[in-house]
Amino acid sequence: MYDTNAVYQTLEDHFPDAEIVIPPKDNTFADEVHHPKRMSNLIGCFALGIIGWQRV
């Protein structure tokens, strides 16, 4: 529900130094259209698994 580019952009506008930690949707794939912080979460989640990513 919150894993959208609009949510990431709004959070970054209000809290530019905050680390945004929103688990990616199951059907999300990596491409250049995603917000950079969203891509970082997506890549980390795929690399570590959802549980491993949440622990970091």
mmCIF file of C-alpha atoms in Angstrom:
data_model
loop_
_atom_site.group_PDB
_atom_site.id
_atom_site.type_symbol
_atom_site.label_atom_id
_atom_site.label_comp_id
_atom_site.label_asym_id
_atom_site.label_seq_id
_atom_site.Cartn_x
_atom_site.Cartn_y
_atom_site.Cartn_z
ATOM 1 C CA MET A 1 0.000 0.000 0.000
ATOM 2 C CA TYR A 2 2.769 2.459 0.881
ATOM 3 C CA ASP A 3 5.339 1.122 -1.585
ATOM 4 C CA THR A 4 4.802 3.756 -4.277
ATOM 5 C CA ASN A 5 7.014 6.403 -5.814
ATOM 6 C CA ALA A 6 4.616 9.115 -4.616
ATOM 7 C CA VAL A 7 4.985 8.045 -0.968
ATOM 8 C CA TYR A 8 8.772 7.913 -1.241
ATOM 9 C CA GLN A 9 8.870 11.356 -2.874
ATOM 10 C CA THR A 10 6.579 12.885 -0.232
ATOM 11 C CA LEU A 11 8.627 11.427 2.617
ATOM 12 C CA GLU A 12 11.869 12.593 1.035
ATOM 13 C CA ASP A 13 10.461 16.115 0.545
ATOM 14 C CA HIS A 14 9.515 16.359 4.229
ATOM 15 C CA PHE A 15 12.379 14.326 5.735
ATOM 16 C CA PRO A 16 15.320 14.425 3.289
ATOM 17 C CA ASP A 17 17.825 12.748 5.628
ATOM 18 C CA ALA A 18 15.523 9.978 6.859
ATOM 19 C CA GLU A 19 16.040 6.391 5.804
ATOM 20 C CA ILE A 20 12.760 5.204 4.325
ATOM 21 C CA VAL A 21 12.037 1.592 5.218
ATOM 22 C CA ILE A 22 8.949 0.322 3.432
ATOM 23 C CA PRO A 23 8.878 -3.339 2.414
ATOM 24 C CA PRO A 24 8.454 -3.704 -1.351
ATOM 25 C CA LYS A 25 5.352 -5.258 -2.842
ATOM 26 C CA ASP A 26 5.649 -8.877 -3.912
ATOM 27 C CA ASN A 27 5.160 -8.074 -7.594
ATOM 28 C CA THR A 28 7.616 -5.160 -7.808
ATOM 29 C CA PHE A 29 10.578 -5.426 -10.160
ATOM 30 C CA ALA A 30 13.691 -3.288 -10.535
ATOM 31 C CA ASP A 31 13.735 -0.616 -13.220
ATOM 32 C CA GLU A 32 14.860 2.981 -13.626
ATOM 33 C CA VAL A 33 11.354 4.375 -13.077
ATOM 34 C CA HIS A 34 11.428 3.747 -9.305
ATOM 35 C CA HIS A 35 12.499 6.347 -6.752
ATOM 36 C CA PRO A 36 16.198 5.794 -5.797
ATOM 37 C CA LYS A 37 15.437 4.989 -2.145
ATOM 38 C CA ARG A 38 12.695 2.600 -3.254
ATOM 39 C CA MET A 39 15.167 0.870 -5.577
ATOM 40 C CA SER A 40 17.638 0.534 -2.715
ATOM 41 C CA ASN A 41 14.989 -1.173 -0.574
ATOM 42 C CA LEU A 42 13.973 -3.406 -3.453
ATOM 43 C CA ILE A 43 17.526 -4.527 -4.204
ATOM 44 C CA GLY A 44 18.300 -5.076 -0.526
ATOM 45 C CA CYS A 45 15.156 -7.113 -0.050
ATOM 46 C CA PHE A 46 15.912 -9.321 -3.052
ATOM 47 C CA ALA A 47 19.534 -9.795 -1.977
ATOM 48 C CA LEU A 48 18.898 -10.544 1.711
ATOM 49 C CA GLY A 49 15.332 -11.804 1.708
ATOM 50 C CA ILE A 50 12.571 -9.929 3.464
ATOM 51 C CA ILE A 51 13.526 -11.105 6.970
ATOM 52 C CA GLY A 52 17.247 -10.439 6.461
ATOM 53 C CA TRP A 53 16.521 -7.016 4.990
ATOM 54 C CA GLN A 54 14.324 -6.079 7.959
ATOM 55 C CA ARG A 55 17.102 -7.048 10.386
ATOM 56 C CA VAL A 56 19.653 -4.753 8.760
#
